[in-house]
Coordinates of C-alpha atoms in Angstrom, one line a residue:
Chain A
X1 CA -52.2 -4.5 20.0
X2 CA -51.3 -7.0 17.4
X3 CA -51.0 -10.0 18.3
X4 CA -47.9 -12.4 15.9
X5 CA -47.1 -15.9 16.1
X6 CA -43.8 -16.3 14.2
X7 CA -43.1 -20.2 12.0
X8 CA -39.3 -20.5 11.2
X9 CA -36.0 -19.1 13.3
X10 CA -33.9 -18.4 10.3
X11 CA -32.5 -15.0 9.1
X12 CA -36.1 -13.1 8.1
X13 CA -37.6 -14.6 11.8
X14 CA -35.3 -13.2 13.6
X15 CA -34.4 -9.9 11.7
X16 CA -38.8 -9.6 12.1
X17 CA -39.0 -10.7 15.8
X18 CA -35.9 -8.6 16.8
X19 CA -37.9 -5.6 15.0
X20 CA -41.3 -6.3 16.4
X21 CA -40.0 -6.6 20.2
X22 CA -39.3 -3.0 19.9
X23 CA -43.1 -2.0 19.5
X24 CA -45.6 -1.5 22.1
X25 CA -48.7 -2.7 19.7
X26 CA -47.1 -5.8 18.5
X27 CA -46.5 -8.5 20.6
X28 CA -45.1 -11.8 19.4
X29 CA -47.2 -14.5 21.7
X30 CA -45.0 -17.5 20.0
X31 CA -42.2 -18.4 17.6
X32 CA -42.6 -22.1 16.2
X33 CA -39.6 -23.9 14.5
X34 CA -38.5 -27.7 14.3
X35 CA -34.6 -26.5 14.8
X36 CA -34.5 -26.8 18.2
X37 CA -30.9 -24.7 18.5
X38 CA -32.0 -21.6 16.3
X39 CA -35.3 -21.6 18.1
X40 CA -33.4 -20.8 21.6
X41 CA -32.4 -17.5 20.2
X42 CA -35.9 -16.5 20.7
X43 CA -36.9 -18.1 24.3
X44 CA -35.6 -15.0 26.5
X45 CA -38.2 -12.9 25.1
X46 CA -41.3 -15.0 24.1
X47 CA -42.8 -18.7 24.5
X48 CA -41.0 -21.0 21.8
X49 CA -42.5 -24.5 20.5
X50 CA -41.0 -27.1 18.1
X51 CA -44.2 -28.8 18.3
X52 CA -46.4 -27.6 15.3
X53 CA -49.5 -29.4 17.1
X54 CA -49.4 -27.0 19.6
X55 CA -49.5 -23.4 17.7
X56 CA -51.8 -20.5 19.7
X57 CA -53.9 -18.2 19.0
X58 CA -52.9 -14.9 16.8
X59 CA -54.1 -12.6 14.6
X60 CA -51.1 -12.7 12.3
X61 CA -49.4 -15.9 11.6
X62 CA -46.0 -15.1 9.6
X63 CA -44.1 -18.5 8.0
X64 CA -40.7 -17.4 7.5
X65 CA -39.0 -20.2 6.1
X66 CA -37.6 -21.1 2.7
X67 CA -39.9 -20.8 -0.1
X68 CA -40.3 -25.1 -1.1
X69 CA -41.7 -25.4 2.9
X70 CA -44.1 -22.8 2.9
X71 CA -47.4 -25.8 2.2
X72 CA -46.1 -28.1 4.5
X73 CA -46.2 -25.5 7.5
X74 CA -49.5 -24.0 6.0
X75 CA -50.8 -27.1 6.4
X76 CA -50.2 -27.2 10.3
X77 CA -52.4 -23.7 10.3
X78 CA -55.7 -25.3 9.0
X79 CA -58.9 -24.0 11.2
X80 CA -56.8 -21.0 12.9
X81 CA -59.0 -17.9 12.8
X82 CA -56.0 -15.3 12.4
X83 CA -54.5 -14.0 8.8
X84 CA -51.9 -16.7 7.6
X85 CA -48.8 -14.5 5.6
X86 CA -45.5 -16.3 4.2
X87 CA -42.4 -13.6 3.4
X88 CA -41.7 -15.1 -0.1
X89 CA -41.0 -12.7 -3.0
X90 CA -41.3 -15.4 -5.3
X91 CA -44.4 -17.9 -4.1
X92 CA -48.0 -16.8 -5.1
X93 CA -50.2 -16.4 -2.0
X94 CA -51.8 -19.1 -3.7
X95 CA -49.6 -21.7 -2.3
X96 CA -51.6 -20.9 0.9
X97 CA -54.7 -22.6 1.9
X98 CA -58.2 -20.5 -0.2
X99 CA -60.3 -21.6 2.9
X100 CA -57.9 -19.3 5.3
X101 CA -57.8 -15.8 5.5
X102 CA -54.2 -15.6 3.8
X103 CA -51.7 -13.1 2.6
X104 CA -47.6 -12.0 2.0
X105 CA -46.0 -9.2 3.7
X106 CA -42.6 -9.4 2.0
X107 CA -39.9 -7.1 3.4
X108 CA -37.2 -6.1 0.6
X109 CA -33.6 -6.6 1.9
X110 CA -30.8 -9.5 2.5
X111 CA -30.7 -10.2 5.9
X112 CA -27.3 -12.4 7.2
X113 CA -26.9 -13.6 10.5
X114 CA -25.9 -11.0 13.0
X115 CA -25.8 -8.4 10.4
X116 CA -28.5 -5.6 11.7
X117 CA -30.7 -3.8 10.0
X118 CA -33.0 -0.7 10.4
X119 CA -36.3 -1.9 9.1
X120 CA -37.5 2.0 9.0
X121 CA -35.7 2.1 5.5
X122 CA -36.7 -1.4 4.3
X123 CA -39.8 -1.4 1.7
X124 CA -42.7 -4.1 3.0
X125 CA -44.5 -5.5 -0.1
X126 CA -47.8 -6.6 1.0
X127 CA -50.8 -8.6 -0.4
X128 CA -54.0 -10.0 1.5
X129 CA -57.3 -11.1 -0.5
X130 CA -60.0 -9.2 1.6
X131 CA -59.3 -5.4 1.9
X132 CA -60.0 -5.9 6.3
X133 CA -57.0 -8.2 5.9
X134 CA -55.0 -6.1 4.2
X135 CA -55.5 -3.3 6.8
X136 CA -54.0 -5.2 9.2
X137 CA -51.1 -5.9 7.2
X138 CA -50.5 -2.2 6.5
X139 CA -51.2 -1.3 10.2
X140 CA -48.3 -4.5 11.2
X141 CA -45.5 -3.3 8.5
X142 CA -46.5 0.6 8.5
X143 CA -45.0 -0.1 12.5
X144 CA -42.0 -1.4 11.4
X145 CA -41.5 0.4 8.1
X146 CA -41.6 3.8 6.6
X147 CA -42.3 2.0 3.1
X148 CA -45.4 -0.2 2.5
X149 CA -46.5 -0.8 -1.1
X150 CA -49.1 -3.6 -1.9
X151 CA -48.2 -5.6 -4.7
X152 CA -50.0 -8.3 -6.9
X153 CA -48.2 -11.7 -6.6
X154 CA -47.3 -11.1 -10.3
X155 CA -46.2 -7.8 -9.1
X156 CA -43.9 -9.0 -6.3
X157 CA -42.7 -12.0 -8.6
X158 CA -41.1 -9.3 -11.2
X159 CA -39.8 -6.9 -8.5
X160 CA -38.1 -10.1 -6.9
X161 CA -36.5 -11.0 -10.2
X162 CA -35.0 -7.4 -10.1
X163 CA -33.3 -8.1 -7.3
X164 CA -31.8 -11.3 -8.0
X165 CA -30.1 -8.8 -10.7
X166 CA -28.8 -6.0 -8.2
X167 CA -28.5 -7.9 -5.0
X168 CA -27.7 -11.7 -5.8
X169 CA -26.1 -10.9 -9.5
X170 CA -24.2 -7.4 -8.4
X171 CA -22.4 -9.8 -5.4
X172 CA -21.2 -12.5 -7.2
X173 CA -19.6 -9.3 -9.3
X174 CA -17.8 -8.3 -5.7
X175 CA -17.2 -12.0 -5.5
X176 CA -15.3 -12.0 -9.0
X177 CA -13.6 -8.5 -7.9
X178 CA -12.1 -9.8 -4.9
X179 CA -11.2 -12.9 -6.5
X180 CA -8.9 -11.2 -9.2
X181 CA -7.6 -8.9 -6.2
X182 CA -6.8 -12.5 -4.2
X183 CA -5.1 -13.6 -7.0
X184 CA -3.0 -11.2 -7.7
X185 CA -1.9 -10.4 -4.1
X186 CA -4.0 -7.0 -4.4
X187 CA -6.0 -5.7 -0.9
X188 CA -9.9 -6.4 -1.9
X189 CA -10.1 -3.2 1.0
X190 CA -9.0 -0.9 -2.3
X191 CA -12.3 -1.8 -4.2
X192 CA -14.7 -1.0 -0.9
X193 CA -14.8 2.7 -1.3
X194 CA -15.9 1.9 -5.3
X195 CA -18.4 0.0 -4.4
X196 CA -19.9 2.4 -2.1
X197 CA -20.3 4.7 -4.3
X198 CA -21.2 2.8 -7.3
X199 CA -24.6 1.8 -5.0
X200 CA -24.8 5.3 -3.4
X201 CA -24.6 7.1 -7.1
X202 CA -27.9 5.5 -8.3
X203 CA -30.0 6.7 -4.9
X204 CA -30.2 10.0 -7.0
X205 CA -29.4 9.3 -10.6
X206 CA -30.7 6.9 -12.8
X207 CA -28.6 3.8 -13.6
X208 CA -28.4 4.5 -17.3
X209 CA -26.7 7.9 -16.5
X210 CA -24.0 6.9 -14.6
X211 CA -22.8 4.3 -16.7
X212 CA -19.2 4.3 -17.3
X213 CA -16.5 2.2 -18.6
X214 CA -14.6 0.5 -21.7
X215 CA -17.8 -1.1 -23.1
X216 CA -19.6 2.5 -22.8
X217 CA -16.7 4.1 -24.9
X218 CA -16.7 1.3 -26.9
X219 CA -13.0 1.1 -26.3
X220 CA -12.1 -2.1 -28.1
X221 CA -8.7 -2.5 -27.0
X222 CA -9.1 -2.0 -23.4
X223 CA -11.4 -4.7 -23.5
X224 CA -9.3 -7.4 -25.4
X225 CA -6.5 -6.7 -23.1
X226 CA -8.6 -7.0 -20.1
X227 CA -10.5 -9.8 -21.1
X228 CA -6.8 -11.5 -22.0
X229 CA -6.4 -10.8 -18.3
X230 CA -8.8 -13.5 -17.2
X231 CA -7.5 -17.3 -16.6
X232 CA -11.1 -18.3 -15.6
X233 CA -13.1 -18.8 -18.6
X234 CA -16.1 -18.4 -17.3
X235 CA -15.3 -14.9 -16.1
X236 CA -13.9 -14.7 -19.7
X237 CA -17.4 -14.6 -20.9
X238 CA -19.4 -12.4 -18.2
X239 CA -16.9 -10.0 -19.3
X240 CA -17.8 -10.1 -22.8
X241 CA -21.5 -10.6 -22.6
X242 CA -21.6 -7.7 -19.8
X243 CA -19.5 -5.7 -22.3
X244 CA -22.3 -6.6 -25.0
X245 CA -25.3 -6.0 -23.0
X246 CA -24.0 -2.9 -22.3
X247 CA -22.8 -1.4 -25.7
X248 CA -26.7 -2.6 -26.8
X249 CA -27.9 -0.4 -24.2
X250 CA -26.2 2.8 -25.6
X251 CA -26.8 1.7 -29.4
X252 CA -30.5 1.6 -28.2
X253 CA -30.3 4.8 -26.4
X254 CA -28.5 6.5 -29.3
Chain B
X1 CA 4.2 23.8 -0.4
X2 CA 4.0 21.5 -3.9
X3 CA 3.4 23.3 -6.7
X4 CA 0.5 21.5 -9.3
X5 CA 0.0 22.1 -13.3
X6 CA -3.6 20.3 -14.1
X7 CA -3.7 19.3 -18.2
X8 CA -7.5 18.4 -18.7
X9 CA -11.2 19.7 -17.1
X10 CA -13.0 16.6 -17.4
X11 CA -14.1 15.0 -14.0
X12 CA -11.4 13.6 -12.7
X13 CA -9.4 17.2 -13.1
X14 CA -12.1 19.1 -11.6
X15 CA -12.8 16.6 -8.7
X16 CA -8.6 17.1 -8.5
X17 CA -8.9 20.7 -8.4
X18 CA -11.7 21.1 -6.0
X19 CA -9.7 19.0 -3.5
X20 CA -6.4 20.7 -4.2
X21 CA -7.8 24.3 -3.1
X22 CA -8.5 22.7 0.4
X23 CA -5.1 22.2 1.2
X24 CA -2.5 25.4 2.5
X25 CA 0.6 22.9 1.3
X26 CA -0.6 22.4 -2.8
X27 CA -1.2 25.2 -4.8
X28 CA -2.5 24.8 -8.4
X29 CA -0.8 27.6 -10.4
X30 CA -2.6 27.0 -13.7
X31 CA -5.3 24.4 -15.5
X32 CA -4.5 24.4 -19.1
X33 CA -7.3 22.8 -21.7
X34 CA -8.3 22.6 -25.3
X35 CA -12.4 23.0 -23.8
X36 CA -12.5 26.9 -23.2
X37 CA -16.4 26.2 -22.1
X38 CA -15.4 24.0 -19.2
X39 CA -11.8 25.5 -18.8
X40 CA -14.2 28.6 -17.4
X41 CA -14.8 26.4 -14.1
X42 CA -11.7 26.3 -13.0
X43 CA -11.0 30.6 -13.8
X44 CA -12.2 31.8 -10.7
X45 CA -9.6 30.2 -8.8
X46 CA -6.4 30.1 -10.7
X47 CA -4.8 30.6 -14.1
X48 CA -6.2 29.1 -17.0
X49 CA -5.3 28.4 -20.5
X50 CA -6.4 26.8 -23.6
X51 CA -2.8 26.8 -25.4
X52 CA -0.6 24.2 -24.9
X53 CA 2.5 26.2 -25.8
X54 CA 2.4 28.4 -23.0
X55 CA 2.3 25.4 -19.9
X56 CA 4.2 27.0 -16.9
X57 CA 6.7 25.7 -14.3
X58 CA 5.2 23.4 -11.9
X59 CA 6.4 20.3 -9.4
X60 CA 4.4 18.4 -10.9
X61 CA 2.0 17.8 -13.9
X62 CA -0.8 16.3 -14.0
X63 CA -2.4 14.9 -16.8
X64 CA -5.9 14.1 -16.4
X65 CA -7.4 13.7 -19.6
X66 CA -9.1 10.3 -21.9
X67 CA -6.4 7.2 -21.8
X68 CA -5.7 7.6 -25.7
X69 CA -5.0 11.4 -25.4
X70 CA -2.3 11.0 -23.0
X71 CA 0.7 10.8 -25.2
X72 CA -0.3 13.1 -27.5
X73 CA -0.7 16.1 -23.9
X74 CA 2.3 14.4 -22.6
X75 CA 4.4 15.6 -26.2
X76 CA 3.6 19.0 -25.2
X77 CA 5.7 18.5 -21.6
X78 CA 8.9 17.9 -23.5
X79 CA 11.8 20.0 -21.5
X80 CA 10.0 20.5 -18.2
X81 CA 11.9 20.2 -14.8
X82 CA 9.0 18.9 -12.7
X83 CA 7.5 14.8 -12.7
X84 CA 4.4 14.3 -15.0
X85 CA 2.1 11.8 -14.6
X86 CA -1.0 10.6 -15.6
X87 CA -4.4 9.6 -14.0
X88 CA -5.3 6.7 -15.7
X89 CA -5.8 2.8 -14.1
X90 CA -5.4 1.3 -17.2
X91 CA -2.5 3.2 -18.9
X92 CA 1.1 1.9 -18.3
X93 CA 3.4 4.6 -17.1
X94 CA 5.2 3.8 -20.0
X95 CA 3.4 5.5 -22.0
X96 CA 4.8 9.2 -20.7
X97 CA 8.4 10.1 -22.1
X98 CA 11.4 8.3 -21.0
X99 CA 13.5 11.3 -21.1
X100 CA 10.9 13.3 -18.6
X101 CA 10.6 12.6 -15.0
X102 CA 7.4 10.3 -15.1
X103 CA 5.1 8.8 -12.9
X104 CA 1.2 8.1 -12.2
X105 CA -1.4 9.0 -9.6
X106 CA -4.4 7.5 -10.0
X107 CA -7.6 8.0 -7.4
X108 CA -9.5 4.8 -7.6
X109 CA -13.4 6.2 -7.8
X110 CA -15.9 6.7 -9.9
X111 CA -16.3 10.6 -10.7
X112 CA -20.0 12.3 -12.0
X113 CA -20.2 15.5 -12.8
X114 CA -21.7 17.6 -10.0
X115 CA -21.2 14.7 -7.2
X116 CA -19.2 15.1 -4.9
X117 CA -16.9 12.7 -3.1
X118 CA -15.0 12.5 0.0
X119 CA -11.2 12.5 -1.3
X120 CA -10.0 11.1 2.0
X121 CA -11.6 7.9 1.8
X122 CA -10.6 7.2 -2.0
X123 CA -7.8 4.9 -2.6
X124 CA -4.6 6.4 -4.4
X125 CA -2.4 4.3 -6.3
X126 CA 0.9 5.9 -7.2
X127 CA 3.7 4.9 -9.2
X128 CA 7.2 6.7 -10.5
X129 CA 10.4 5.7 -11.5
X130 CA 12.8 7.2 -8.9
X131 CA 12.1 7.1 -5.2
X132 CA 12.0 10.8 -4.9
X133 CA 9.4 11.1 -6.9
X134 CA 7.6 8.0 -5.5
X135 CA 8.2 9.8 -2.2
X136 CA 6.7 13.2 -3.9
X137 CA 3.7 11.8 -5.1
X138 CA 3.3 9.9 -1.9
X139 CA 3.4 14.0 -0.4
X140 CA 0.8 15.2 -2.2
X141 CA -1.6 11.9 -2.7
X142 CA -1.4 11.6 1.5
X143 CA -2.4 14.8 1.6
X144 CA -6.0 14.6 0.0
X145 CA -6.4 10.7 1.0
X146 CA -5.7 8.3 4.1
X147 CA -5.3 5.5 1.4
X148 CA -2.3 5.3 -0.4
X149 CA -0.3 2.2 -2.0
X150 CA 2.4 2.1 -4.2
X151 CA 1.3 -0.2 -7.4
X152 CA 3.0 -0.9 -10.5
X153 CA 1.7 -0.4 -13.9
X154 CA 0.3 -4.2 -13.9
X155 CA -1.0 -4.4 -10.6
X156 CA -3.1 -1.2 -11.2
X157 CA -4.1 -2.5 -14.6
X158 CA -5.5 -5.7 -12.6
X159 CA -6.7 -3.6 -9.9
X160 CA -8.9 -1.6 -13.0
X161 CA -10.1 -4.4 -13.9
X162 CA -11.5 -5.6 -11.1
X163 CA -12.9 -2.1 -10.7
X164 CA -14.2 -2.7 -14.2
X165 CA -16.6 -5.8 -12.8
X166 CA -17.5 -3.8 -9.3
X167 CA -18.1 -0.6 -10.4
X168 CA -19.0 -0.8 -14.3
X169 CA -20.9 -4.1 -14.6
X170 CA -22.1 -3.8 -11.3
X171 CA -23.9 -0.5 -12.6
X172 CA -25.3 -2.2 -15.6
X173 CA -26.9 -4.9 -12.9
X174 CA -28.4 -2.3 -11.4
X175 CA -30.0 -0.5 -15.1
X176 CA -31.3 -4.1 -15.7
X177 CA -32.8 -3.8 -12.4
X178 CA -34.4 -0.2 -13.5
X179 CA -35.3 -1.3 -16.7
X180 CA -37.8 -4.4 -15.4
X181 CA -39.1 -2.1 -12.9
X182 CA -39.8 0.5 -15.6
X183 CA -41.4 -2.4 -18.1
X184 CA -43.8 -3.3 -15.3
X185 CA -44.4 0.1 -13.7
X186 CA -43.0 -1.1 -10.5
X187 CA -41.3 2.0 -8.4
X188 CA -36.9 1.6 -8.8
X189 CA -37.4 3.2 -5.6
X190 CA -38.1 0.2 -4.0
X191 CA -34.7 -1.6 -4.6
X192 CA -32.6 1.3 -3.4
X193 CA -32.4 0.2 0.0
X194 CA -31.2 -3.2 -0.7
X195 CA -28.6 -1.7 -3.2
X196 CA -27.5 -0.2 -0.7
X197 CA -27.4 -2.9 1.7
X198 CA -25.7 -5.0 -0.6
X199 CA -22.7 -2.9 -1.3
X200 CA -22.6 -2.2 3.3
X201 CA -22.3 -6.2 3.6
X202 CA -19.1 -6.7 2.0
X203 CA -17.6 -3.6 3.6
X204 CA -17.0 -6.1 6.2
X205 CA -17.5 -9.8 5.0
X206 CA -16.2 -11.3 2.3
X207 CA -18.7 -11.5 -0.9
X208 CA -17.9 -15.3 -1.1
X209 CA -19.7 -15.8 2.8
X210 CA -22.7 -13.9 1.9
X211 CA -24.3 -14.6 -1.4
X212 CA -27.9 -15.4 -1.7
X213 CA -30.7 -16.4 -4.0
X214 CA -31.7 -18.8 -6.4
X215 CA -28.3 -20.1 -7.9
X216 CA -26.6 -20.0 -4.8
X217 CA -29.8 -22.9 -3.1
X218 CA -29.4 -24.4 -6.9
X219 CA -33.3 -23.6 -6.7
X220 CA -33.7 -24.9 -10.8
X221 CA -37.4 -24.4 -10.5
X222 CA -37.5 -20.7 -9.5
X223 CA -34.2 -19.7 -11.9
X224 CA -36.5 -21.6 -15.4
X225 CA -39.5 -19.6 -14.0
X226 CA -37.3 -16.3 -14.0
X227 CA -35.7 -16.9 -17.2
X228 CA -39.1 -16.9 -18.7
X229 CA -39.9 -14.0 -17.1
X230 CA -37.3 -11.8 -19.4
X231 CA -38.5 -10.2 -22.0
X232 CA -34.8 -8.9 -23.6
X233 CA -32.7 -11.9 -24.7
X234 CA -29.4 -10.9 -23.7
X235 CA -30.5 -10.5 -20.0
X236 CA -31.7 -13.9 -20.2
X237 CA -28.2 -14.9 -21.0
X238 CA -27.0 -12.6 -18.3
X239 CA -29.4 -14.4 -16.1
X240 CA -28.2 -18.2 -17.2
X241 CA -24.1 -17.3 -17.5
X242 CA -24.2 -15.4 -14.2
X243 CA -26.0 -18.2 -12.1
X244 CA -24.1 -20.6 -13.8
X245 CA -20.8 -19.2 -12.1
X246 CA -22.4 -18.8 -9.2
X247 CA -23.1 -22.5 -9.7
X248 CA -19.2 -23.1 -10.2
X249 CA -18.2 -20.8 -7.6
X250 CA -19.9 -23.1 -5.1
X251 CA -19.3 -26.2 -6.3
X252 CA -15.6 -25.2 -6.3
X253 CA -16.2 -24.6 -2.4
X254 CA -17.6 -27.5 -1.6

């Protein structure tokens, strides 16, 4: 039995509690959070505190909050014997205190309110400085998840810059997509099968094999016509650099 | 029972094709192509031929070759009874004869060789210049599809090109995402399942409600340190231009 006291009640808390409540060996003894309204989505099921003074005792501590808070509520774990984790992908697990046992366990997915999520299929990135600790991490998120890699800090720093790319990057696309549908009195619901399969493709095929398109062909007039298309300038230009990036890739490839 | 004349044996004919043969009500009575090597897929199931001069009788014809070839296949329609139209989303109908029944069907998916697709969930947007035909078209298209809209030549030129930053740059996203995995031996693997997830979420909320990440927070310190991070120059001015517009598109909310 592994014993978790949970600090923060956002989207990652309560995506990880909801998933750890499911498990005979874990049990969540606590969840700690200053929002006193997000932190009564947790009180059916376990003991909740907004008092940071008055944290138990675990053997994992997980901060789930954003990534600028993670010292401050560190700070609040000083002289705790358990393993202290935050669930950045971008913060070294040196912004944690060197005199705790410390590490990261950093599950791979955008979690939104309400929005569930089977875990099973979500990659866990882990890190831990002594090799007992990281044991206990793999033994926590092997539970939970079918995928457990360890990663450097370095390591989960670059992988986390890939995903601003395909997950924060690739929406604002759908975002610009849906805005030239709106515009135009055109049904965004027409695009949704697209998109599917534009993310499904890849599961099996490389990117750079799938790639289709005006820029791929090179097809110069297609592309001053569409680009014509465009009132908002700054769409104007992602369409163009896109375009660019993209005929460099093939020049490169040829 | 509609009878179907297939000019082309690229993708978008042979996903046509396939999809055709399931159906009792269309019968494809010959594929006709200049490519004898892939005209030899479609053999075992109906006529084939590589001459142009020798196109049978057909309800209708379609043309599903590359956008610039169209008017020169179309030429070779001259004098047929049945409607012709072409597959393309970013070629006016006008571009077929004026003297010739004319019209377009266009499936709005992304087709790879040797994937296959569900035709019934892919969008069909259909367009002719007489209501019979419209009403034809509609026949056959609601046949292989639950999804079809009538659009006019601009509507589905807009709708491409929305399709154009969904599917096509989207897919570029996601090779920029493969490609700093690949530079830091980091496993692509591992951002499949949020691909994924990202293209599920806006199957039911709007892409505007549930955009993450650095630009979204305006998190300056974590964008610099990613920047820096990129080793190719142009993806650093994808990185800038596209949180940039996710700057805008915010600041416009607000």
């Amino acid at each position: 039995m592994i014993k978790v006291i949970i600090l923060g009640t956002g989207n990652v808390a309560k995506h990880l509690f909801d998933t750890f409540l499911i498990y005979d060996n874990l049990k969540v003894v606590q969840v700690v959070g200053r929002n006193k309204e997000t932190l009564s989505l947790f009180d059916e099921a376990t003991k909740t505190s907004s008092d940071f003074n008055s944290i138990e005792e675990a053997d994992i501590y997980i901060i789930a909050i954003s990534d600028d808070a993670i010292p401050l509520v560190a700070e609040t774990l000083t002289n705790k014997n358990g393993l202290i984790v935050h669930t950045s992908g971008n913060t070294p697990m040196e912004v944690l205190d060197k005199n705790e046992r410390r590490g990261v366990l950093y599950p791979l997915q955008t979690f939104s309110k309400g929005q569930e999520v089977d875990f099973k299929t979500i990659p866990i990135c882990i890190e831990a400085e002594n090799k007992n600790d990281v044991k206990l991490l793999r033994q926590l998120s092997g539970t939970i998840s079918d995928t457990v890699v360890e990663l450097s800090s370095q390591q989960r720093g670059t992988l986390h810059l890939a995903a601003v790319f395909v997950n924060n990057f690739t929406n604002h696309l759908y975002h610009i997509g849906h805005k030239i549908c709106a515009e135009n009195e055109l049904p965004f619901d027409l695009l949704k099968p697209l998109i599917l399969e534009t993310a499904e493709k890849i599961q099996n095929l490389r990117p750079i094999e799938v790639q289709t398109g005006p820029a791929k062909r090179d097809d110069q007039m297609t592309m001053e016509k569409q680009i014509k298309q465009l009132k908002n300038e700054t769409f104007r230009e992602i369409y163009s650099l896109l375009s660019q990036s993209i005929k460099e890739t093939y020049g490169e490839k040829l």
